[in-house]
mmCIF file of N, CA, C and O in Angstrom:
data_model
loop_
_atom_site.group_PDB
_atom_site.id
_atom_site.type_symbol
_atom_site.label_atom_id
_atom_site.label_comp_id
_atom_site.label_asym_id
_atom_site.label_seq_id
_atom_site.Cartn_x
_atom_site.Cartn_y
_atom_site.Cartn_z
ATOM 1 N N MET A 1066 103.850 121.856 83.598
ATOM 2 C CA MET A 1066 102.676 122.627 83.976
ATOM 3 C C MET A 1066 103.081 123.674 85.002
ATOM 4 O O MET A 1066 103.931 123.445 85.829
ATOM 5 N N GLN A 1067 102.465 124.789 84.962
ATOM 6 C CA GLN A 1067 102.794 125.880 85.866
ATOM 7 C C GLN A 1067 101.845 125.854 87.062
ATOM 8 O O GLN A 1067 100.810 126.506 87.081
ATOM 9 N N HIS A 1068 102.242 125.084 88.083
ATOM 10 C CA HIS A 1068 101.383 124.900 89.255
ATOM 11 C C HIS A 1068 101.206 126.179 90.058
ATOM 12 O O HIS A 1068 100.188 126.360 90.710
ATOM 13 N N HIS A 1069 102.189 127.072 90.027
ATOM 14 C CA HIS A 1069 102.068 128.304 90.798
ATOM 15 C C HIS A 1069 100.920 129.169 90.280
ATOM 16 O O HIS A 1069 100.349 129.951 91.025
ATOM 17 N N LYS A 1070 100.553 129.021 89.025
ATOM 18 C CA LYS A 1070 99.434 129.795 88.487
ATOM 19 C C LYS A 1070 98.083 129.190 88.868
ATOM 20 O O LYS A 1070 97.066 129.864 88.843
ATOM 21 N N ARG A 1071 98.058 127.897 89.224
ATOM 22 C CA ARG A 1071 96.822 127.223 89.582
ATOM 23 C C ARG A 1071 96.480 127.382 91.065
ATOM 24 O O ARG A 1071 95.354 127.160 91.465
ATOM 25 N N LYS A 1072 97.462 127.774 91.866
ATOM 26 C CA LYS A 1072 97.286 127.876 93.311
ATOM 27 C C LYS A 1072 96.182 128.871 93.655
ATOM 28 O O LYS A 1072 96.161 129.987 93.164
ATOM 29 N N ALA A 1073 95.234 128.437 94.482
ATOM 30 C CA ALA A 1073 94.142 129.274 95.000
ATOM 31 C C ALA A 1073 93.191 129.764 93.914
ATOM 32 O O ALA A 1073 92.499 130.752 94.094
ATOM 33 N N ARG A 1074 93.134 129.073 92.785
ATOM 34 C CA ARG A 1074 92.205 129.434 91.717
ATOM 35 C C ARG A 1074 91.353 128.228 91.360
ATOM 36 O O ARG A 1074 91.799 127.092 91.440
ATOM 37 N N PHE A 1075 90.142 128.489 90.955
ATOM 38 C CA PHE A 1075 89.295 127.408 90.496
ATOM 39 C C PHE A 1075 89.834 126.893 89.173
ATOM 40 O O PHE A 1075 90.185 127.667 88.291
ATOM 41 N N THR A 1076 89.909 125.583 89.046
ATOM 42 C CA THR A 1076 90.424 124.980 87.826
ATOM 43 C C THR A 1076 89.320 124.175 87.153
ATOM 44 O O THR A 1076 88.350 123.770 87.791
ATOM 45 N N SER A 1077 89.491 123.926 85.868
ATOM 46 C CA SER A 1077 88.485 123.158 85.145
ATOM 47 C C SER A 1077 88.424 121.720 85.652
ATOM 48 O O SER A 1077 87.378 121.083 85.591
ATOM 49 N N SER A 1078 89.525 121.206 86.190
ATOM 50 C CA SER A 1078 89.517 119.841 86.714
ATOM 51 C C SER A 1078 88.829 119.745 88.070
ATOM 52 O O SER A 1078 88.483 118.657 88.510
ATOM 53 N N GLY A 1079 88.607 120.858 88.750
ATOM 54 C CA GLY A 1079 87.952 120.830 90.052
ATOM 55 C C GLY A 1079 86.624 121.548 90.088
ATOM 56 O O GLY A 1079 85.912 121.492 91.093
ATOM 57 N N ILE A 1080 86.259 122.196 89.008
ATOM 58 C CA ILE A 1080 85.045 123.010 88.990
ATOM 59 C C ILE A 1080 83.779 122.163 89.119
ATOM 60 O O ILE A 1080 82.744 122.646 89.549
ATOM 61 N N TYR A 1081 83.878 120.879 88.767
ATOM 62 C CA TYR A 1081 82.707 120.004 88.869
ATOM 63 C C TYR A 1081 82.178 119.926 90.300
ATOM 64 O O TYR A 1081 81.007 119.641 90.517
ATOM 65 N N ASN A 1082 83.034 120.192 91.284
ATOM 66 C CA ASN A 1082 82.588 120.179 92.675
ATOM 67 C C ASN A 1082 81.505 121.217 92.943
ATOM 68 O O ASN A 1082 80.674 121.033 93.822
ATOM 69 N N LEU A 1083 81.523 122.304 92.221
ATOM 70 C CA LEU A 1083 80.571 123.384 92.460
ATOM 71 C C LEU A 1083 79.171 123.058 91.944
ATOM 72 O O LEU A 1083 78.200 123.638 92.412
ATOM 73 N N ILE A 1084 79.062 122.178 90.971
ATOM 74 C CA ILE A 1084 77.768 121.957 90.337
ATOM 75 C C ILE A 1084 77.181 120.573 90.607
ATOM 76 O O ILE A 1084 76.272 120.152 89.921
ATOM 77 N N LYS A 1085 77.684 119.869 91.591
ATOM 78 C CA LYS A 1085 77.126 118.563 91.918
ATOM 79 C C LYS A 1085 75.718 118.706 92.446
ATOM 80 O O LYS A 1085 75.339 119.715 93.021
ATOM 81 N N THR A 1086 74.948 117.652 92.280
ATOM 82 C CA THR A 1086 73.575 117.650 92.791
ATOM 83 C C THR A 1086 73.589 117.360 94.286
ATOM 84 O O THR A 1086 74.615 117.084 94.872
ATOM 85 N N GLY A 1087 72.439 117.393 94.889
ATOM 86 C CA GLY A 1087 72.330 117.091 96.298
ATOM 87 C C GLY A 1087 72.291 118.320 97.172
ATOM 88 O O GLY A 1087 72.598 118.259 98.347
ATOM 89 N N ARG A 1088 71.922 119.434 96.631
ATOM 90 C CA ARG A 1088 71.830 120.648 97.444
ATOM 91 C C ARG A 1088 70.362 120.918 97.742
ATOM 92 O O ARG A 1088 69.467 120.455 97.051
ATOM 93 N N GLY A 1089 70.134 121.691 98.769
ATOM 94 C CA GLY A 1089 68.775 122.053 99.140
ATOM 95 C C GLY A 1089 68.218 123.127 98.227
ATOM 96 O O GLY A 1089 68.903 123.647 97.347
ATOM 97 N N LYS A 1090 66.960 123.472 98.427
ATOM 98 C CA LYS A 1090 66.314 124.486 97.586
ATOM 99 C C LYS A 1090 67.010 125.842 97.665
ATOM 100 O O LYS A 1090 67.165 126.525 96.670
ATOM 101 N N ASN A 1091 67.404 126.228 98.864
ATOM 102 C CA ASN A 1091 67.974 127.559 99.071
ATOM 103 C C ASN A 1091 69.498 127.594 98.971
ATOM 104 O O ASN A 1091 70.092 128.656 99.086
ATOM 105 N N ASP A 1092 70.116 126.428 98.795
ATOM 106 C CA ASP A 1092 71.571 126.379 98.727
ATOM 107 C C ASP A 1092 72.044 126.673 97.308
ATOM 108 O O ASP A 1092 71.529 126.128 96.338
ATOM 109 N N ILE A 1093 73.034 127.531 97.203
ATOM 110 C CA ILE A 1093 73.597 127.858 95.894
ATOM 111 C C ILE A 1093 74.581 126.774 95.471
ATOM 112 O O ILE A 1093 74.583 126.331 94.334
ATOM 113 N N PHE A 1094 75.436 126.321 96.413
ATOM 114 C CA PHE A 1094 76.449 125.319 96.115
ATOM 115 C C PHE A 1094 76.194 124.060 96.919
ATOM 116 O O PHE A 1094 75.616 124.095 98.004
ATOM 117 N N SER A 1095 76.671 122.932 96.403
ATOM 118 C CA SER A 1095 76.568 121.662 97.112
ATOM 119 C C SER A 1095 77.619 121.618 98.220
ATOM 120 O O SER A 1095 78.494 122.486 98.303
ATOM 121 N N VAL A 1096 77.559 120.603 99.057
ATOM 122 C CA VAL A 1096 78.532 120.447 100.140
ATOM 123 C C VAL A 1096 79.946 120.279 99.571
ATOM 124 O O VAL A 1096 80.876 120.945 100.043
ATOM 125 N N PRO A 1097 80.160 119.428 98.546
ATOM 126 C CA PRO A 1097 81.508 119.369 97.969
ATOM 127 C C PRO A 1097 81.947 120.715 97.384
ATOM 128 O O PRO A 1097 83.122 121.060 97.438
ATOM 129 N N GLY A 1098 80.998 121.467 96.847
ATOM 130 C CA GLY A 1098 81.321 122.788 96.305
ATOM 131 C C GLY A 1098 81.780 123.740 97.386
ATOM 132 O O GLY A 1098 82.743 124.489 97.207
ATOM 133 N N LEU A 1099 81.095 123.719 98.513
ATOM 134 C CA LEU A 1099 81.491 124.577 99.632
ATOM 135 C C LEU A 1099 82.864 124.183 100.163
ATOM 136 O O LEU A 1099 83.672 125.045 100.530
ATOM 137 N N ASN A 1100 83.140 122.876 100.213
ATOM 138 C CA ASN A 1100 84.461 122.410 100.643
ATOM 139 C C ASN A 1100 85.542 122.861 99.672
ATOM 140 O O ASN A 1100 86.646 123.230 100.084
ATOM 141 N N TYR A 1101 85.236 122.817 98.382
ATOM 142 C CA TYR A 1101 86.191 123.251 97.354
ATOM 143 C C TYR A 1101 86.488 124.746 97.494
ATOM 144 O O TYR A 1101 87.642 125.171 97.423
ATOM 145 N N ILE A 1102 85.458 125.533 97.750
ATOM 146 C CA ILE A 1102 85.631 126.973 97.945
ATOM 147 C C ILE A 1102 86.475 127.237 99.192
ATOM 148 O O ILE A 1102 87.384 128.069 99.188
ATOM 149 N N GLU A 1103 86.206 126.495 100.259
ATOM 150 C CA GLU A 1103 86.973 126.669 101.497
ATOM 151 C C GLU A 1103 88.443 126.288 101.286
ATOM 152 O O GLU A 1103 89.349 126.963 101.786
ATOM 153 N N GLU A 1104 88.686 125.220 100.538
ATOM 154 C CA GLU A 1104 90.060 124.800 100.256
ATOM 155 C C GLU A 1104 90.811 125.882 99.478
ATOM 156 O O GLU A 1104 91.957 126.197 99.796
ATOM 157 N N LYS A 1105 90.162 126.474 98.492
ATOM 158 C CA LYS A 1105 90.804 127.520 97.704
ATOM 159 C C LYS A 1105 91.042 128.779 98.540
ATOM 160 O O LYS A 1105 92.045 129.473 98.374
ATOM 161 N N THR A 1106 90.141 129.058 99.472
ATOM 162 C CA THR A 1106 90.321 130.196 100.378
ATOM 163 C C THR A 1106 91.539 129.981 101.269
ATOM 164 O O THR A 1106 92.346 130.890 101.473
ATOM 165 N N LEU A 1107 91.676 128.759 101.795
ATOM 166 C CA LEU A 1107 92.836 128.437 102.628
ATOM 167 C C LEU A 1107 94.133 128.514 101.832
ATOM 168 O O LEU A 1107 95.152 128.983 102.342
ATOM 169 N N GLU A 1108 94.116 128.037 100.586
ATOM 170 C CA GLU A 1108 95.298 128.120 99.744
ATOM 171 C C GLU A 1108 95.725 129.574 99.559
ATOM 172 O O GLU A 1108 96.904 129.892 99.594
ATOM 173 N N ARG A 1109 94.751 130.431 99.362
ATOM 174 C CA ARG A 1109 95.063 131.857 99.174
ATOM 175 C C ARG A 1109 95.674 132.436 100.450
ATOM 176 O O ARG A 1109 96.642 133.184 100.403
ATOM 177 N N LYS A 1110 95.125 132.072 101.623
ATOM 178 C CA LYS A 1110 95.652 132.584 102.886
ATOM 179 C C LYS A 1110 97.046 132.045 103.180
ATOM 180 O O LYS A 1110 97.914 132.764 103.660
ATOM 181 N N LEU A 1111 97.253 130.746 102.906
ATOM 182 C CA LEU A 1111 98.538 130.119 103.197
ATOM 183 C C LEU A 1111 99.605 130.453 102.161
ATOM 184 O O LEU A 1111 100.799 130.358 102.437
ATOM 185 N N GLY A 1112 99.165 130.780 100.959
ATOM 186 C CA GLY A 1112 100.114 131.076 99.898
ATOM 187 C C GLY A 1112 100.739 129.844 99.285
ATOM 188 O O GLY A 1112 101.810 129.894 98.695
ATOM 189 N N ARG A 1113 100.074 128.693 99.452
ATOM 190 C CA ARG A 1113 100.584 127.451 98.870
ATOM 191 C C ARG A 1113 99.419 126.513 98.573
ATOM 192 O O ARG A 1113 98.308 126.727 99.027
ATOM 193 N N SER A 1114 99.705 125.486 97.832
ATOM 194 C CA SER A 1114 98.686 124.522 97.457
ATOM 195 C C SER A 1114 98.389 123.578 98.620
ATOM 196 O O SER A 1114 99.276 123.271 99.416
ATOM 197 N N MET A 1115 97.160 123.099 98.706
ATOM 198 C CA MET A 1115 96.788 122.152 99.748
ATOM 199 C C MET A 1115 97.093 120.720 99.337
ATOM 200 O O MET A 1115 97.196 119.842 100.175
ATOM 201 N N SER A 1116 97.216 120.464 98.050
ATOM 202 C CA SER A 1116 97.473 119.097 97.594
ATOM 203 C C SER A 1116 98.946 118.763 97.763
ATOM 204 O O SER A 1116 99.824 119.625 97.662
ATOM 205 N N THR A 1117 99.201 117.499 98.030
ATOM 206 C CA THR A 1117 100.571 117.031 98.190
ATOM 207 C C THR A 1117 100.818 115.945 97.156
ATOM 208 O O THR A 1117 100.705 114.761 97.437
ATOM 209 N N ASN A 1118 101.114 116.353 95.962
ATOM 210 C CA ASN A 1118 101.402 115.418 94.887
ATOM 211 C C ASN A 1118 102.884 115.080 94.915
ATOM 212 O O ASN A 1118 103.683 115.672 94.223
ATOM 213 N N THR A 1119 103.230 114.125 95.758
ATOM 214 C CA THR A 1119 104.620 113.725 95.874
ATOM 215 C C THR A 1119 104.770 112.293 95.395
ATOM 216 O O THR A 1119 103.819 111.519 95.379
ATOM 217 N N TYR A 1120 105.969 111.943 95.015
ATOM 218 C CA TYR A 1120 106.264 110.597 94.562
ATOM 219 C C TYR A 1120 107.623 110.211 95.087
ATOM 220 O O TYR A 1120 108.581 110.982 95.029
ATOM 221 N N SER A 1121 107.704 109.016 95.616
ATOM 222 C CA SER A 1121 108.988 108.484 96.038
ATOM 223 C C SER A 1121 108.984 106.983 95.787
ATOM 224 O O SER A 1121 107.927 106.362 95.639
ATOM 225 N N ARG A 1122 110.143 106.412 95.747
ATOM 226 C CA ARG A 1122 110.236 104.959 95.534
ATOM 227 C C ARG A 1122 109.572 104.209 96.672
ATOM 228 O O ARG A 1122 108.941 103.187 96.461
ATOM 229 N N ASP A 1123 109.724 104.720 97.891
ATOM 230 C CA ASP A 1123 109.112 104.064 99.046
ATOM 231 C C ASP A 1123 107.594 104.024 98.926
ATOM 232 O O ASP A 1123 106.966 103.009 99.224
ATOM 233 N N MET A 1124 107.028 105.146 98.495
ATOM 234 C CA MET A 1124 105.567 105.194 98.334
ATOM 235 C C MET A 1124 105.115 104.261 97.220
ATOM 236 O O MET A 1124 104.100 103.578 97.344
ATOM 237 N N ALA A 1125 105.850 104.224 96.114
ATOM 238 C CA ALA A 1125 105.504 103.345 95.001
ATOM 239 C C ALA A 1125 105.566 101.884 95.445
ATOM 240 O O ALA A 1125 104.687 101.081 95.100
ATOM 241 N N TRP A 1126 106.590 101.525 96.215
ATOM 242 C CA TRP A 1126 106.724 100.168 96.720
ATOM 243 C C TRP A 1126 105.561 99.837 97.656
ATOM 244 O O TRP A 1126 104.987 98.750 97.586
ATOM 245 N N GLY A 1127 105.193 100.766 98.496
ATOM 246 C CA GLY A 1127 104.071 100.545 99.414
ATOM 247 C C GLY A 1127 102.758 100.343 98.680
ATOM 248 O O GLY A 1127 101.971 99.459 99.033
ATOM 249 N N HIS A 1128 102.514 101.117 97.633
ATOM 250 C CA HIS A 1128 101.292 100.946 96.849
ATOM 251 C C HIS A 1128 101.271 99.586 96.155
ATOM 252 O O HIS A 1128 100.246 98.922 96.103
ATOM 253 N N LEU A 1129 102.424 99.157 95.641
ATOM 254 C CA LEU A 1129 102.508 97.843 94.987
ATOM 255 C C LEU A 1129 102.241 96.733 95.988
ATOM 256 O O LEU A 1129 101.446 95.822 95.721
ATOM 257 N N MET A 1130 102.857 96.796 97.134
ATOM 258 C CA MET A 1130 102.684 95.761 98.152
ATOM 259 C C MET A 1130 101.271 95.752 98.708
ATOM 260 O O MET A 1130 100.733 94.706 99.034
ATOM 261 N N GLU A 1131 100.666 96.903 98.791
ATOM 262 C CA GLU A 1131 99.291 96.987 99.272
ATOM 263 C C GLU A 1131 98.349 96.228 98.343
ATOM 264 O O GLU A 1131 97.478 95.488 98.806
ATOM 265 N N LYS A 1132 98.550 96.352 97.055
ATOM 266 C CA LYS A 1132 97.731 95.618 96.088
ATOM 267 C C LYS A 1132 97.919 94.122 96.232
ATOM 268 O O LYS A 1132 96.970 93.352 96.190
ATOM 269 N N ILE A 1133 99.176 93.708 96.422
ATOM 270 C CA ILE A 1133 99.479 92.269 96.559
ATOM 271 C C ILE A 1133 98.869 91.720 97.837
ATOM 272 O O ILE A 1133 98.298 90.619 97.843
ATOM 273 N N VAL A 1134 98.937 92.449 98.923
ATOM 274 C CA VAL A 1134 98.392 91.994 100.203
ATOM 275 C C VAL A 1134 96.881 91.804 100.120
ATOM 276 O O VAL A 1134 96.330 90.833 100.608
ATOM 277 N N TYR A 1135 96.196 92.760 99.450
ATOM 278 C CA TYR A 1135 94.745 92.675 99.362
ATOM 279 C C TYR A 1135 94.278 91.569 98.431
ATOM 280 O O TYR A 1135 93.159 91.093 98.536
ATOM 281 N N GLU A 1136 95.146 91.145 97.496
ATOM 282 C CA GLU A 1136 94.775 90.045 96.602
ATOM 283 C C GLU A 1136 94.851 88.750 97.366
ATOM 284 O O GLU A 1136 94.207 87.816 97.207
#
């Protein structure tokens, strides 16, 4: 996937934030929608994505152990 093309742009996987219910009569966007717009604005200013989709063996081990501990 070409993540550099998705940076600072509204995507179909995130667009649902703009149309959630729970807004007032005079509000155009919901609170999650406004947060999504602000996040995309920051991405544009910073020139990078705000999400940190990283994977490491240490993180995978921690997630596995976390499940075992809670059981």
